[in-house]
Each structure stands twice: as structure tokens, then as C-alpha cells.
Coordinates of C-alpha atoms and ligand atoms in Angstrom, one line a residue:
Chain Q
M10 CA -13.1 -2.4 -10.4
A11 CA -12.7 -1.0 -13.9
A12 CA -11.6 -4.5 -15.2
A13 CA -14.5 -6.2 -13.5
A14 CA -17.1 -3.7 -14.8
A15 CA -15.7 -3.9 -18.4
A16 CA -15.7 -7.7 -18.3
L17 CA -19.3 -7.8 -17.0
D18 CA -20.4 -5.3 -19.6
G19 CA -18.9 -7.6 -22.2
G20 CA -21.1 -10.5 -21.0
L21 CA -18.7 -12.5 -18.7
R22 CA -19.4 -13.7 -15.2
V23 CA -16.9 -12.3 -12.7
V24 CA -15.8 -13.0 -9.2
L25 CA -14.1 -9.9 -7.8
V26 CA -11.9 -10.7 -4.8
D27 CA -10.6 -8.0 -2.6
S28 CA -8.9 -8.1 0.8
G29 CA -10.3 -4.7 1.8
P30 CA -13.7 -4.0 3.4
A31 CA -14.9 -1.9 0.5
P32 CA -14.0 -1.9 -3.2
G33 CA -11.8 1.0 -4.4
G34 CA -8.2 0.0 -3.7
Q35 CA -5.7 2.4 -2.2
F36 CA -6.7 5.4 -4.2
W37 CA -10.4 5.1 -3.4
R38 CA -9.9 3.5 0.0
H39 CA -13.2 3.9 1.9
P40 CA -14.6 2.7 5.2
P41 CA -17.0 -0.2 4.8
D42 CA -20.4 0.7 3.4
H43 CA -22.2 0.4 6.7
A44 CA -20.0 3.2 8.1
R45 CA -20.6 5.8 5.3
E46 CA -22.6 8.0 7.6
T47 CA -20.4 7.8 10.7
L48 CA -17.1 8.1 8.8
P49 CA -17.5 10.6 6.0
T50 CA -14.3 10.7 4.0
G51 CA -15.6 12.0 0.7
D52 CA -13.8 15.3 1.0
L53 CA -10.4 13.5 0.9
H54 CA -11.1 11.8 -2.5
H55 CA -10.5 12.7 -6.1
D56 CA -12.7 11.8 -9.1
L57 CA -15.4 10.3 -6.9
R58 CA -17.7 10.5 -9.9
T59 CA -15.8 7.7 -11.6
Y60 CA -15.8 5.7 -8.4
R61 CA -19.5 6.1 -7.9
A62 CA -20.2 5.1 -11.6
L63 CA -18.0 2.0 -11.1
R64 CA -19.8 1.1 -7.8
A65 CA -23.2 1.5 -9.5
A66 CA -22.2 -0.6 -12.4
L67 CA -20.9 -3.4 -10.1
A68 CA -24.0 -3.2 -8.0
A69 CA -26.2 -3.6 -11.0
H70 CA -24.2 -6.7 -12.1
E71 CA -24.4 -8.1 -8.6
R72 CA -28.2 -7.8 -8.8
T73 CA -28.3 -9.8 -12.0
G74 CA -26.1 -12.4 -10.3
R75 CA -23.3 -12.3 -12.8
L76 CA -20.9 -10.6 -10.3
T77 CA -19.8 -12.2 -7.1
L78 CA -18.2 -9.5 -4.9
L79 CA -16.0 -11.1 -2.2
L80 CA -14.8 -8.4 0.1
D81 CA -12.6 -9.0 3.2
H82 CA -11.2 -12.0 1.2
P83 CA -7.4 -11.9 1.1
V84 CA -6.0 -14.2 -1.6
W85 CA -3.1 -16.2 -0.1
T86 CA -2.0 -17.9 -3.2
T87 CA -2.8 -18.7 -6.8
A88 CA -1.9 -21.7 -8.9
R89 CA -2.2 -22.8 -12.5
A90 CA -4.7 -25.6 -13.1
A91 CA -5.4 -27.7 -16.1
D92 CA -8.1 -25.4 -17.4
G93 CA -7.1 -22.1 -16.0
F94 CA -6.3 -21.0 -12.4
T95 CA -7.0 -21.8 -8.8
V96 CA -7.3 -18.9 -6.5
H97 CA -7.1 -19.6 -2.7
A98 CA -8.6 -17.0 -0.5
V99 CA -9.7 -16.7 3.2
D100 CA -13.1 -15.2 4.1
R101 CA -12.4 -12.8 7.0
S102 CA -15.7 -11.0 6.8
R103 CA -16.9 -12.4 10.1
P104 CA -13.9 -12.2 12.5
P105 CA -12.6 -14.1 14.3
E106 CA -14.0 -16.8 12.1
E107 CA -11.8 -17.7 9.0
R108 CA -13.1 -19.8 6.2
A109 CA -11.1 -21.0 3.2
V110 CA -12.5 -20.2 -0.3
V111 CA -11.2 -21.8 -3.4
L112 CA -12.1 -20.4 -6.8
R113 CA -11.5 -21.7 -10.3
A114 CA -11.4 -19.6 -13.4
P115 CA -10.3 -19.9 -17.0
A116 CA -8.9 -16.4 -16.9
L117 CA -7.4 -14.3 -14.1
I118 CA -6.7 -10.6 -13.9
V119 CA -4.3 -9.6 -11.0
A120 CA -4.4 -6.0 -9.9
T121 CA -3.0 -6.1 -6.4
G122 CA -1.4 -2.6 -6.5
A123 CA 1.7 -1.6 -4.6
Y124 CA 3.0 -0.6 -1.2
D125 CA 5.1 2.3 0.0
R126 CA 8.9 2.0 -0.6
Q127 CA 10.8 2.7 2.6
L128 CA 14.5 3.6 3.2
P129 CA 15.7 3.3 6.8
F130 CA 17.1 6.3 8.7
P131 CA 18.1 6.6 12.4
G132 CA 14.9 6.6 14.4
W133 CA 12.5 5.4 11.7
D134 CA 11.2 2.6 13.9
L135 CA 10.0 5.1 16.6
P136 CA 6.2 5.2 17.0
G137 CA 4.8 8.2 15.2
V138 CA 6.9 7.5 12.2
L139 CA 4.6 6.1 9.5
T140 CA 4.6 5.5 5.8
V141 CA 2.9 8.3 3.9
G142 CA 0.5 5.7 2.6
G143 CA -0.2 4.6 6.2
I144 CA -1.1 8.2 7.1
Q145 CA -3.3 8.4 4.1
S146 CA -5.0 5.0 4.8
L147 CA -5.8 6.1 8.3
L148 CA -7.4 9.3 6.9
K149 CA -9.3 7.8 4.0
G150 CA -10.3 4.5 5.6
G151 CA -10.9 5.6 9.2
G152 CA -11.2 9.4 9.2
V153 CA -8.3 9.5 11.6
V154 CA -5.4 12.0 11.7
A155 CA -2.2 10.4 12.8
G156 CA -0.8 13.4 14.7
R157 CA -0.9 17.1 15.3
R158 CA 2.5 18.3 14.0
V159 CA 3.6 16.4 11.0
V160 CA 6.7 16.4 8.8
L161 CA 6.6 14.5 5.5
G162 CA 9.6 13.3 3.5
G163 CA 10.8 11.1 0.7
T164 CA 10.3 11.7 -2.9
G165 CA 7.5 11.8 -5.5
P166 CA 4.2 13.5 -6.1
F167 CA 2.4 11.3 -3.5
L168 CA 3.7 13.5 -0.7
L169 CA 1.5 16.3 -1.9
P170 CA -2.0 14.8 -1.6
V171 CA -1.1 13.4 1.8
A172 CA 0.0 16.9 3.0
A173 CA -3.2 18.4 1.6
A174 CA -5.4 15.7 3.2
L175 CA -3.7 16.2 6.6
A176 CA -4.1 19.9 6.4
A177 CA -7.7 19.5 5.4
R178 CA -8.3 17.6 8.6
G179 CA -6.6 20.1 10.8
A180 CA -3.1 18.7 11.2
E181 CA -0.2 21.1 11.1
V182 CA 2.1 20.0 8.3
V183 CA 5.4 21.7 9.3
A184 CA 7.4 20.7 6.3
V185 CA 7.3 18.5 3.2
C186 CA 10.8 17.4 2.4
E187 CA 11.2 16.4 -1.2
A188 CA 14.6 14.8 -1.9
G189 CA 14.3 15.4 -5.7
A190 CA 14.8 18.7 -7.5
P191 CA 11.9 20.2 -9.4
S192 CA 14.2 21.1 -12.3
A193 CA 14.3 17.4 -13.1
W194 CA 10.7 17.8 -14.4
L195 CA 11.8 20.4 -16.8
R196 CA 14.3 18.1 -18.4
H197 CA 11.4 15.7 -19.5
P198 CA 8.6 18.1 -20.3
A199 CA 6.9 16.3 -23.1
P200 CA 5.0 13.6 -21.2
L201 CA 4.0 16.1 -18.6
L202 CA 2.6 18.5 -21.2
R203 CA 0.5 15.7 -22.7
N204 CA -1.3 15.1 -19.4
P205 CA -3.2 18.2 -18.5
A206 CA -5.3 16.4 -15.9
K207 CA -2.2 15.8 -13.9
W208 CA -1.3 19.4 -14.0
A209 CA -4.7 20.4 -12.8
E210 CA -4.4 17.9 -9.9
A211 CA -1.0 19.2 -9.0
A212 CA -2.2 22.8 -9.1
G213 CA -5.0 21.8 -6.7
Y214 CA -2.5 20.5 -4.2
A215 CA -0.2 23.5 -4.7
Y216 CA -3.2 25.8 -3.9
T217 CA -4.1 23.8 -0.7
L218 CA -0.5 23.7 0.4
A219 CA -0.1 27.5 -0.1
R220 CA -3.4 28.2 1.7
H221 CA -2.2 26.3 4.7
R222 CA 1.3 27.8 4.4
I223 CA 2.9 24.4 4.1
P224 CA 6.5 24.8 3.0
V225 CA 7.7 22.3 0.4
R226 CA 11.5 22.0 0.6
T227 CA 13.2 20.4 -2.4
R228 CA 16.6 18.6 -2.3
T229 CA 15.9 18.1 1.4
G230 CA 15.8 14.8 3.3
I231 CA 14.6 13.5 6.7
V232 CA 17.9 12.1 8.0
G233 CA 16.8 11.2 11.6
A234 CA 14.0 11.0 14.1
E235 CA 14.4 11.2 17.9
G236 CA 12.2 10.5 20.8
E237 CA 11.5 8.1 23.6
E238 CA 8.1 6.4 23.4
R239 CA 7.2 8.5 20.4
V240 CA 9.0 10.7 17.9
A241 CA 9.5 14.2 19.2
V242 CA 12.1 15.7 16.9
V243 CA 12.9 15.3 13.2
R244 CA 16.3 16.0 11.8
I245 CA 16.2 17.4 8.2
A246 CA 19.2 18.4 6.0
A247 CA 19.8 19.8 2.5
L248 CA 20.9 17.1 0.2
E249 CA 23.8 17.1 -2.3
G250 CA 23.2 16.0 -5.9
G251 CA 23.6 12.3 -5.0
G252 CA 21.4 12.6 -1.9
A253 CA 24.0 12.7 0.9
P254 CA 23.3 15.3 3.6
M255 CA 25.2 18.5 3.1
P256 CA 27.4 19.1 6.2
G257 CA 26.3 22.0 8.3
T258 CA 22.7 22.2 6.9
E259 CA 21.0 20.0 9.5
R260 CA 18.0 21.4 11.3
R261 CA 15.9 20.0 14.1
I262 CA 12.1 20.3 13.9
E263 CA 9.7 19.4 16.7
A264 CA 7.0 17.1 15.5
D265 CA 4.9 14.2 16.9
T266 CA 4.4 12.5 13.5
V267 CA 6.6 11.8 10.5
G268 CA 5.4 10.4 7.2
V269 CA 7.9 8.9 4.7
G270 CA 7.6 7.4 1.3
W271 CA 10.0 6.8 -1.6
G272 CA 7.5 5.8 -4.3
F273 CA 5.9 2.4 -4.4
V274 CA 6.9 -1.2 -4.8
P275 CA 4.6 -3.4 -7.0
Q276 CA 2.8 -6.1 -5.0
L277 CA 3.7 -9.2 -7.0
D278 CA 2.9 -11.9 -4.5
L279 CA 0.1 -13.5 -6.5
L280 CA 1.9 -13.2 -9.8
L281 CA 5.3 -14.6 -8.8
P282 CA 4.2 -18.2 -8.1
L283 CA 2.5 -18.3 -11.5
G284 CA 5.8 -17.8 -13.1
C285 CA 5.1 -14.8 -15.3
D286 CA 8.1 -12.8 -16.6
L287 CA 9.1 -9.6 -14.9
A288 CA 11.0 -6.6 -16.2
D289 CA 12.8 -3.5 -15.0
A290 CA 10.1 -0.9 -14.3
G291 CA 12.6 2.0 -14.6
D292 CA 12.2 3.1 -11.0
G293 CA 14.3 0.5 -9.2
T294 CA 11.6 -2.1 -9.0
M295 CA 10.5 -5.0 -11.2
A296 CA 7.0 -5.3 -12.6
A297 CA 5.0 -7.8 -14.6
V298 CA 5.7 -7.9 -18.3
V299 CA 2.5 -7.3 -20.3
D300 CA 1.7 -6.9 -24.0
A301 CA -0.5 -4.1 -25.4
G302 CA -3.5 -6.1 -24.2
Q303 CA -2.2 -6.4 -20.6
R304 CA -1.5 -10.2 -21.2
T305 CA 1.3 -11.5 -19.0
T306 CA 3.6 -14.1 -20.4
V307 CA 1.4 -16.8 -18.8
P308 CA -1.6 -17.7 -21.0
G309 CA -4.9 -16.7 -19.4
L310 CA -3.2 -14.5 -16.9
Y311 CA -3.6 -10.7 -17.1
A312 CA -2.2 -7.9 -15.0
A313 CA -3.3 -4.3 -14.5
G314 CA -2.4 -1.3 -12.5
E315 CA 0.7 -1.0 -10.3
T316 CA 1.6 -4.7 -10.7
C317 CA 2.7 -3.7 -14.2
G318 CA 4.7 -0.8 -12.9
V319 CA 3.8 2.1 -10.6
G320 CA 1.8 4.7 -12.5
G321 CA -1.2 6.0 -10.6
A322 CA -5.0 5.4 -10.5
A323 CA -5.9 6.8 -13.9
L324 CA -3.4 4.4 -15.6
A325 CA -4.7 1.5 -13.5
L326 CA -8.3 2.2 -14.7
S327 CA -7.3 2.2 -18.3
E328 CA -5.2 -0.9 -18.0
G329 CA -8.0 -2.7 -16.2
R330 CA -10.4 -2.0 -19.0
V331 CA -7.8 -3.0 -21.7
A332 CA -7.2 -6.3 -19.7
A333 CA -10.9 -7.0 -19.6
V334 CA -11.3 -6.5 -23.4
S335 CA -8.4 -8.9 -23.9
V336 CA -10.1 -11.5 -21.7
L337 CA -13.3 -11.0 -23.7
T338 CA -11.4 -11.4 -26.9
D339 CA -9.4 -14.4 -25.8
L340 CA -12.4 -16.2 -24.4
S341 CA -14.5 -14.9 -27.4
A342 CA -17.3 -14.1 -25.1
P343 CA -20.6 -12.9 -26.6
G344 CA -21.4 -9.2 -26.7
R345 CA -19.2 -6.2 -26.8
P346 CA -17.9 -4.0 -24.0
G347 CA -20.0 -0.9 -23.8
L348 CA -17.0 1.2 -23.2
R349 CA -14.6 3.5 -25.1
P350 CA -13.0 1.6 -27.9
P351 CA -9.8 -0.2 -26.7
A352 CA -7.7 1.9 -29.1
A353 CA -8.4 5.0 -27.2
E354 CA -8.0 3.2 -23.9
R355 CA -4.6 1.9 -25.1
R356 CA -3.5 5.3 -26.1
A357 CA -4.4 6.4 -22.6
V358 CA -2.3 3.6 -21.2
V359 CA 0.7 4.7 -23.4
R360 CA 0.3 8.3 -22.3
H361 CA 0.0 7.6 -18.6
R362 CA 2.9 5.1 -18.8
A363 CA 5.1 7.8 -20.4
F364 CA 4.1 10.2 -17.6
A365 CA 4.9 7.6 -15.0
R366 CA 8.4 7.1 -16.5
A367 CA 9.1 10.8 -16.5
L368 CA 8.0 11.0 -12.9
A369 CA 10.2 8.1 -11.9
R370 CA 13.2 9.8 -13.6
A371 CA 12.4 13.1 -11.8
H372 CA 12.0 11.3 -8.4
P373 CA 14.7 8.6 -8.2
V374 CA 15.8 7.0 -5.0
P375 CA 18.9 9.1 -4.4
R376 CA 22.1 7.1 -4.9
D377 CA 23.8 8.2 -1.8
W378 CA 21.0 7.7 0.7
P379 CA 23.0 5.2 2.8
A380 CA 25.1 8.2 3.9
W381 CA 22.5 9.0 6.6
L382 CA 22.6 5.5 8.1
T383 CA 24.8 4.8 11.2
D384 CA 26.0 1.3 11.9
D385 CA 23.4 0.8 14.6
T386 CA 20.4 2.1 12.5
T387 CA 17.8 -0.7 12.3
V388 CA 17.3 -1.8 8.7
C389 CA 15.0 -4.8 9.1
R390 CA 12.3 -3.8 11.5
C391 CA 11.0 -7.3 12.1
E392 CA 14.3 -9.0 13.0
E393 CA 16.0 -5.8 14.2
V394 CA 19.0 -6.2 12.0
T395 CA 21.2 -3.1 11.8
A396 CA 22.9 -1.4 8.8
G397 CA 26.3 -2.4 10.3
T398 CA 25.3 -6.1 10.2
V399 CA 24.0 -5.8 6.6
R400 CA 27.2 -4.0 5.5
A401 CA 29.3 -6.6 7.2
A402 CA 27.4 -9.4 5.3
R403 CA 28.3 -7.7 2.1
A404 CA 31.9 -7.2 3.1
D405 CA 32.6 -10.6 4.7
G406 CA 30.1 -12.9 3.1
S407 CA 30.2 -11.2 -0.3
A408 CA 26.4 -11.2 -0.3
I409 CA 25.2 -9.5 -3.5
D410 CA 21.4 -9.5 -3.1
H411 CA 18.8 -9.3 -0.4
R412 CA 18.2 -13.0 -0.4
Q413 CA 21.7 -13.8 0.5
V414 CA 21.7 -11.1 3.2
K415 CA 18.6 -12.8 4.6
Q416 CA 20.4 -16.1 4.9
L417 CA 23.4 -14.5 6.6
T418 CA 21.7 -11.9 8.9
R419 CA 18.0 -12.7 9.2
A420 CA 17.1 -9.4 7.5
G421 CA 13.9 -10.0 5.7
M422 CA 13.1 -13.2 7.5
G423 CA 10.5 -11.8 9.9
W424 CA 6.8 -11.3 9.7
C425 CA 6.8 -8.9 6.7
Q426 CA 9.1 -11.2 4.8
G427 CA 11.3 -8.4 3.5
R428 CA 8.5 -6.2 2.2
M429 CA 9.7 -3.2 4.3
C430 CA 13.5 -3.8 4.3
G431 CA 13.9 -5.6 0.9
P432 CA 14.3 -2.6 -1.4
A433 CA 16.8 -0.9 1.1
V434 CA 18.9 -4.0 1.7
H435 CA 18.9 -4.5 -2.1
C436 CA 20.4 -0.9 -2.5
L437 CA 22.9 -1.6 0.2
V438 CA 24.4 -4.7 -1.4
A439 CA 23.4 -5.0 -5.1
A440 CA 24.9 -3.4 -8.1
R441 CA 23.6 0.1 -8.7
A442 CA 21.7 -0.5 -11.9
E443 CA 19.9 -3.6 -10.8
P444 CA 16.2 -3.3 -10.0
Y445 CA 14.8 -4.9 -6.8
T446 CA 13.0 -8.2 -7.3
P447 CA 10.9 -9.2 -4.4
A448 CA 11.4 -12.7 -2.9
E449 CA 8.8 -15.3 -3.9
R450 CA 6.4 -15.9 -1.0
L451 CA 4.3 -18.9 -1.1
I452 CA 1.7 -17.4 1.2
A453 CA 0.7 -13.8 0.7
T454 CA -1.2 -13.5 3.9
P455 CA -1.0 -15.5 7.1
L456 CA -3.9 -17.9 7.7
T457 CA -4.9 -20.3 10.3
L458 CA -4.1 -24.0 10.0
G459 CA -7.9 -24.6 10.3
A460 CA -8.6 -22.5 7.2
L461 CA -5.7 -24.2 5.4
A462 CA -7.0 -27.6 6.3
D463 CA -10.5 -27.1 4.9
S464 CA -9.2 -25.4 1.7
G465 CA -9.4 -28.7 -0.3
E466 CA -12.9 -28.3 -1.8
P467 CA -13.6 -25.8 -4.6
F468 CA -16.2 -23.3 -3.6
T469 CA -17.6 -22.4 -7.0
G470 CA -16.9 -23.0 -10.6
E471 CA -17.4 -19.5 -11.8
T472 CA -16.0 -18.1 -15.0
P473 CA -13.3 -15.4 -14.9
S474 CA -12.4 -14.2 -11.4
E475 CA -10.4 -11.1 -10.8
P476 CA -8.6 -10.5 -7.6
T477 CA -7.9 -6.8 -7.6
Chain V
M13 CA -9.9 14.1 13.9
T14 CA -12.5 11.5 14.8
G15 CA -11.7 10.9 18.4
A16 CA -14.7 9.8 20.3
A17 CA -17.7 8.4 18.5
E18 CA -20.5 10.7 17.5
E19 CA -23.5 8.6 17.4
T20 CA -27.0 10.0 17.2
D21 CA -29.2 6.9 17.2
V22 CA -27.2 5.0 19.8
P23 CA -26.8 6.4 23.3
T24 CA -23.3 5.1 24.0
A25 CA -20.5 4.7 21.5
P26 CA -19.5 1.1 20.8
A27 CA -16.3 -0.1 22.4
F28 CA -13.8 -2.9 22.4
T29 CA -11.4 -3.6 25.2
V30 CA -7.6 -3.1 25.1
D31 CA -5.9 -5.2 27.8
G32 CA -9.2 -5.0 29.7
E33 CA -9.7 -1.2 29.3
P34 CA -12.6 -0.1 27.1
L35 CA -11.9 2.0 24.0
A36 CA -14.6 3.7 22.1
F37 CA -14.6 3.5 18.3
V38 CA -16.6 4.8 15.3
P39 CA -18.2 1.9 13.4
G40 CA -16.1 1.2 10.3
Q41 CA -12.8 1.9 11.9
T42 CA -10.1 -0.7 12.2
L43 CA -8.6 -1.4 15.6
A44 CA -5.5 0.6 14.6
A45 CA -7.5 3.6 13.5
A46 CA -9.4 3.5 16.8
L47 CA -6.1 3.2 18.8
V48 CA -4.5 6.1 16.9
A49 CA -7.7 8.2 17.3
S50 CA -7.3 7.7 21.0
G51 CA -3.8 9.1 20.8
R52 CA -1.9 5.7 20.9
V53 CA 0.7 5.1 18.2
A54 CA 2.4 2.2 20.0
W55 CA 1.0 -0.9 21.7
R56 CA 3.6 -3.6 21.7
T57 CA 7.3 -4.1 22.1
T58 CA 9.8 -5.9 19.9
R59 CA 11.2 -9.2 20.9
G60 CA 14.9 -8.2 20.6
G61 CA 15.3 -4.6 21.6
Q62 CA 12.0 -4.2 23.5
R63 CA 11.3 -1.3 21.2
P64 CA 7.8 0.2 21.2
R65 CA 5.8 -0.4 18.0
G66 CA 2.4 0.4 16.6
V67 CA 1.0 1.3 13.2
F68 CA 3.5 1.9 10.4
C69 CA 2.2 1.0 6.9
G70 CA -1.5 1.0 7.7
I71 CA -2.3 -1.5 4.9
G72 CA -1.2 -4.8 6.3
V73 CA 2.3 -5.2 4.9
C74 CA 4.7 -4.3 7.7
Y75 CA 3.2 -6.4 10.6
D76 CA 4.3 -3.7 13.2
C77 CA 0.8 -3.3 14.5
L78 CA 0.3 -6.9 15.8
V79 CA -2.3 -7.5 18.5
T80 CA -4.2 -10.5 20.0
V81 CA -7.9 -10.4 19.1
D82 CA -10.3 -12.6 21.1
G83 CA -7.4 -14.9 21.9
R84 CA -6.0 -15.1 18.3
R85 CA -2.4 -13.9 18.3
G86 CA -0.6 -12.2 15.5
Q87 CA -3.5 -10.2 14.1
R88 CA -2.8 -7.0 12.2
A89 CA -4.7 -4.2 14.0
C90 CA -4.7 -2.1 10.8
L91 CA -6.8 -4.7 9.0
V92 CA -9.2 -5.9 11.6
Q93 CA -12.5 -4.0 11.7
A94 CA -13.3 -3.0 15.3
R95 CA -16.4 -4.6 16.7
A96 CA -18.2 -3.9 19.9
G97 CA -17.0 -6.3 22.7
M98 CA -13.8 -7.4 21.0
A99 CA -11.1 -8.2 23.5
V100 CA -7.8 -6.9 22.2
G101 CA -4.5 -7.8 23.9
T102 CA -1.3 -5.9 23.3
G103 CA 2.3 -6.0 24.6
E104 CA 4.8 -8.8 24.3
G105 CA 4.2 -12.2 23.0
D106 CA 2.7 -11.1 19.7
D107 CA 6.0 -11.1 18.0
D108 CA 6.8 -14.8 17.6
Ligands
FAD525 C1 -1.2 3.1 1.2 C2 -1.4 3.7 -0.1 C3 -2.1 4.9 -0.2 C4 -2.3 5.5 -1.5 N1 -3.0 6.7 -1.5 C5 -3.1 7.4 -2.7 C6 -3.7 8.7 -2.8 O1 -4.2 9.1 -1.8 N2 -3.7 9.3 -4.0 C7 -3.1 8.8 -5.1 O2 -3.1 9.4 -6.1 N3 -2.5 7.6 -5.0 C8 -2.4 6.9 -3.9 N4 -1.8 5.7 -3.8 C9 -1.3 5.1 -5.1 C10 -2.5 4.4 -5.7 O3 -2.8 3.4 -4.8 C11 -2.3 3.8 -7.0 O4 -1.9 4.7 -7.9 C12 -3.6 3.2 -7.5 O5 -4.5 2.8 -6.5 C13 -3.3 2.0 -8.3 O6 -4.4 1.1 -8.5 P1 -4.2 -0.5 -8.5 O7 -5.6 -0.9 -8.9 O8 -3.1 -0.9 -9.3 O9 -3.9 -0.9 -7.0 P2 -4.7 -0.6 -5.6 O10 -5.6 0.5 -5.7 O11 -3.6 -0.7 -4.6 O12 -5.6 -1.9 -5.5 C14 -5.1 -3.1 -5.1 C15 -6.2 -3.9 -4.5 O13 -5.8 -5.2 -4.4 C16 -6.2 -5.7 -3.1 N5 -5.2 -6.8 -2.8 C17 -3.9 -6.7 -2.8 N6 -3.4 -7.9 -2.4 C18 -4.4 -8.7 -2.3 C19 -4.5 -10.1 -2.0 N7 -3.5 -10.9 -1.7 N8 -5.8 -10.6 -1.9 C20 -6.9 -9.9 -2.2 N9 -6.8 -8.6 -2.5 C21 -5.6 -8.0 -2.5 C22 -6.1 -4.5 -2.2 O14 -7.0 -4.7 -1.1 C23 -6.6 -3.4 -3.1 O15 -7.9 -3.2 -3.0 C24 -1.6 5.0 -2.6 C25 -0.9 3.8 -2.5 C26 -0.8 3.2 -1.3 C27 0.0 1.9 -1.2
FES526 S1 0.5 -1.1 10.2 FE1 1.6 -2.3 8.9 S2 0.7 -4.3 9.1 FE2 -0.6 -3.0 10.2

């Protein structure tokens, strides 16, 4: 949104393509506009002022005809063309109908965000166990509370807004289990001190959690879930320094819902086929390499937000604006962006990036997490491949990455194409220091053969289009 | 929690059917949101272990929430906006 608004302010024509029913991404996930009255979710959001300003700016540009806003349009692939890029999307705004849409643009900004990183544990495939992002998306997008008694676990600051949002909507959050240790923050105080806004936000969550008497247990992990048709009991344990459960500390808590998240994995599906370089993001994932102007290593291709490394919404906004200014500069479009000078925006990017790195260091995926797996724990949810099978593939077949494990065991070969099990399988078989690189998927979203068949004809010859 | 629809200008809440049974929803909700609001977190079983599955990631990446919508198999309930009169099918057969 920020990139599109900045590019439009600078005089470009923009096509904004989003698979969601309303603009805003994951942070400002909203029900579709027609449901604003029936599904009020404003109380769950932060910095709505910025969101509303961006929506107003986009609406004004839509009226002048320079912005084409394509919602409910998942992009299934992108390709390089002689004079720029081809973007292949499906129009799903009138289900069950699907229509192929092909866009051409001289410049492309990809800001496809990220998804929750998951680590398996016994019982994690029971209904009632959700990703923390999934709980949040039900709340923000549908006004729905996933359960009554909830235990949250994993690592990272994202557990706190989800706990606060659940409490605000009447769920009982029995415990928040943070695998990390808060003292890790104190070892890297500088980037934190330079980001007072983040402290204010954290203080807000701390207040909400205290008011609802939600205990946050540090160095604690969810090591199991039990139940028949739905989770009924969560097992939690104190964790040793490396993350293995400490013997004798296990406790059983009754709960009907569990939310788990271990940070996020950048969504690189649209970038990988274009061949841009990736680099270690410092949190166990790979992200797009960009220069100070958010240019990837592919000419004409820009990336912003979590695709350049997970770092939060404020960073994504700044990066989006910087990317738009680069597009304007590179296409030498007329007019100037009516925004803060890029130098200030770039400083904001540097500051937020440093903050994100400090957070990643404070909330690593614990080295010894596989200690809570049993041989029959499901690792790949789609193909129902167990930890024992994956470990055997490493031992017998000397598989050293998740792609080889996939060939040997089918882990990662199902519907989700390894998005859920990939990072975990990677940890189980690869060298410790190596970050997870997602497999290249030719098709980012399933589509009907009919839609594929009529995708030959370009739909429009617009100037820069920006899937976000 | 938004369980049943609270409509002021429409006398009855809109509904879709799940395996023939009507389920009310609030306009703007996805099929998954409406199912969860009604207390259901699982609506299909896996091919291998016959394990119950429902919504997990909520954003279209895990494919646990698959349903058949108006005869189209393999649809992700967390992405499809509920519409009045939609026929949603659950259970086995959505996993292949
Ligand atoms: C489920 C979830 C919930 C989150 N909730 C919060 C929260 O409550 N608070 C918080 O501080 N942070 C939250 N985060 C983190 C937050 O999303 C990021 O910090 C921030 O949104 C990053 O912005 P972005 O623009 O990089 O990506 P996003 O906001 O994720 O935006 C990516 C956009 O790209 C679209 N997209 C992706 N792939 C395609 C495709 N193939 N075709 C078309 N469109 C596509 C998506 O629909 C989305 O609108 C959440 C993350 C996730 C995954
Ligand atoms: S819940 Fe993950 S795809 Fe729908």
C-alpha cells in the first residue's frame, strides 16, 4: 500500500494486485469493505490512522484512474519479459468463477509478506492447534475467537498482540509460553533503545496482559498436545538453555485451543522464479537481497517488507516507500513523491532492520527443539510423514536438505509444498548454521485448468504493477 | 465472539450449507471463520491416518482446511468468502 501510494504520488500508473479481499496485508487484515458494519474489528488494530490515510490516498488515485486495485487476485507466477515483467493472476472475486489475468509492467515491486514458522510437536496436528497468525487472522479478518481457553507458545514478540487480542475478545488466555529468555534483550540494548515506538507498543501489550492476568512464562515450551477430536490438554515444560525440556518440569494444562508460532518465513514464491539473489536473513531464513533503494539483483524488480527479511509493519511501510522512489528514479518519471525525503525513510529502514536483527537474536529457534519429538510425531502434515522417517532418511540416505528428504520420504510433497514442514525438516537434517531456503514452486496458488487455458492474452498494458 | 449473525436490516441471517445442513454466517466472513464461529475446528480427515483436520494457518498456506465449494474440490475454506446459498462439502475425498 505504501509503495503504491508513493509511486502514484510520484506520477506513475500502478496496478496493485492482492490476493486478499481488502488491502492491508496481514498487519491490517480487514474484512472486505462491504462487511465493515457487520464485522467491526477496529479495536484489534494498531496505527489505524496510517492505514486510513493510505486507503484514502489509494481511493483518490483510483478515482483519477491511475490506480487499478485488483483485490481477490492471487498471483500464481511472474516471469521476465523483454521489456519488463509478466504477472499472472487469477480473478477470484466472483466465486466459483475463476478468470486469468495477465499484466505487463516495466517495473515490479514484490511485497508478499511472510507466513508463520512452525516446529512440530506431538499432537500439533490435532484440531484446535493453530498458528498464532491463524488465530489472529480469524480475529482480524472475521471477528472470530478460535476458542475459549487458549495456550500460546513459540517465540517472539508476535505472541503478545495475539494474546492481547484474544483477551480483548473474551477468550481466556491461560498461558503464553515464550521459549526465549528476556535477558537476551538486555545483551543487545542499543537497537531497542533507538526504537521508542516499539517500547510503547510492548508496554501496551504488557498492560493488557497484566489487566487480564495472563501469565507470560519465559524459557518455557509447548512440548505436546493431547485430545481426541480436538485438543483438550497442553503439555508445557521449562526449557534448558538449548531448548530441550528440563526433566521433571512438565505440566499439563487444560485448553481447547493452542496457538504456536516461531517467527515468520518470508514468502518468496513470486521472487524465486525471477532468479533474484537471496541472502541469510539472520533468523534461520533466506530473504531477497536488496540495495539501499530496495532494488533486487534483477533489474526492474524491487522487493519490500518481509520478503527482504522479517521485520514488522513499520519497516515494511518504509521499505515500500523507498522502493517506490527507486522505481520513480529508475523510470525517471515526472513529478516528485510528495512524501518524506527518501534519506529519512532510508534511515528508518536501517533503524527498523537493526531492531529486527536484535529481536531475531533474542528469539532464535532453540537449537535442541527436536528433543520434544517422538519417532511417531507427524512432521509433514500433508503427507503424514513422521519424525522417525525423516531422521531415518538422514541416517540411511544421507539426506542433507529438505529437498532430498522430500524425494526420499514425500515430506514436503503435499498440498502445501513444504511451506509448513520445510523449515523444521531443514533443521532436522541440515547443518546448524545454514538458513532455510524454500523450494522453488512454479505455481504459487492452485488454479483451474480453465483459468490456465485462457491465460494467453494480456489483459492490460499498464505501467508499473505492484503485487503486495 | 461472533457466533450467530446480528443483522438489523435483514430478518434472517445469510447461510450456506455444510453437507446439506445450513450454517449462518456474518457477511464478510470466510467459510473457515463461519465454521469456527459455530464451534467447529475440524471438518475433514486425512487420507493416510484418517486424522481430523480443519483450520491451521488461516491464511491459505497450509491447505488443512480444504472443502468442496459448489462442486469444486480442494478449496481453502480460510480464503473463500462465505456467500448465501453456497454448498460446502466436507469430509474425505478433498485430500487428493
Ligand atoms: C497470519 C499473520 C498475522 C500477522 N498479524 C500481525 C499482527 O497482528 N501484528 C503485527 O505486528 N504483525 C503481524 N504479522 C506480521 C506482519 O504481517 C508483518 O510484520 C507485516 O504485515 C509485513 O508487511 P508486508 O507488507 O511485508 O507483508 P504482508 O502484510 O503480509 O502483506 C503481504 C500481502 O501480499 C499478499 N500476497 C501474498 N502472496 C500473494 C500472491 N501470490 N498474490 C497476490 N497477493 C499476495 C497478501 O494477501 C498480503 O496482502 C502477522 C503475520 C502473519 C503471517
Ligand atoms: S487454514 Fe491453512 S490453508 Fe486454510
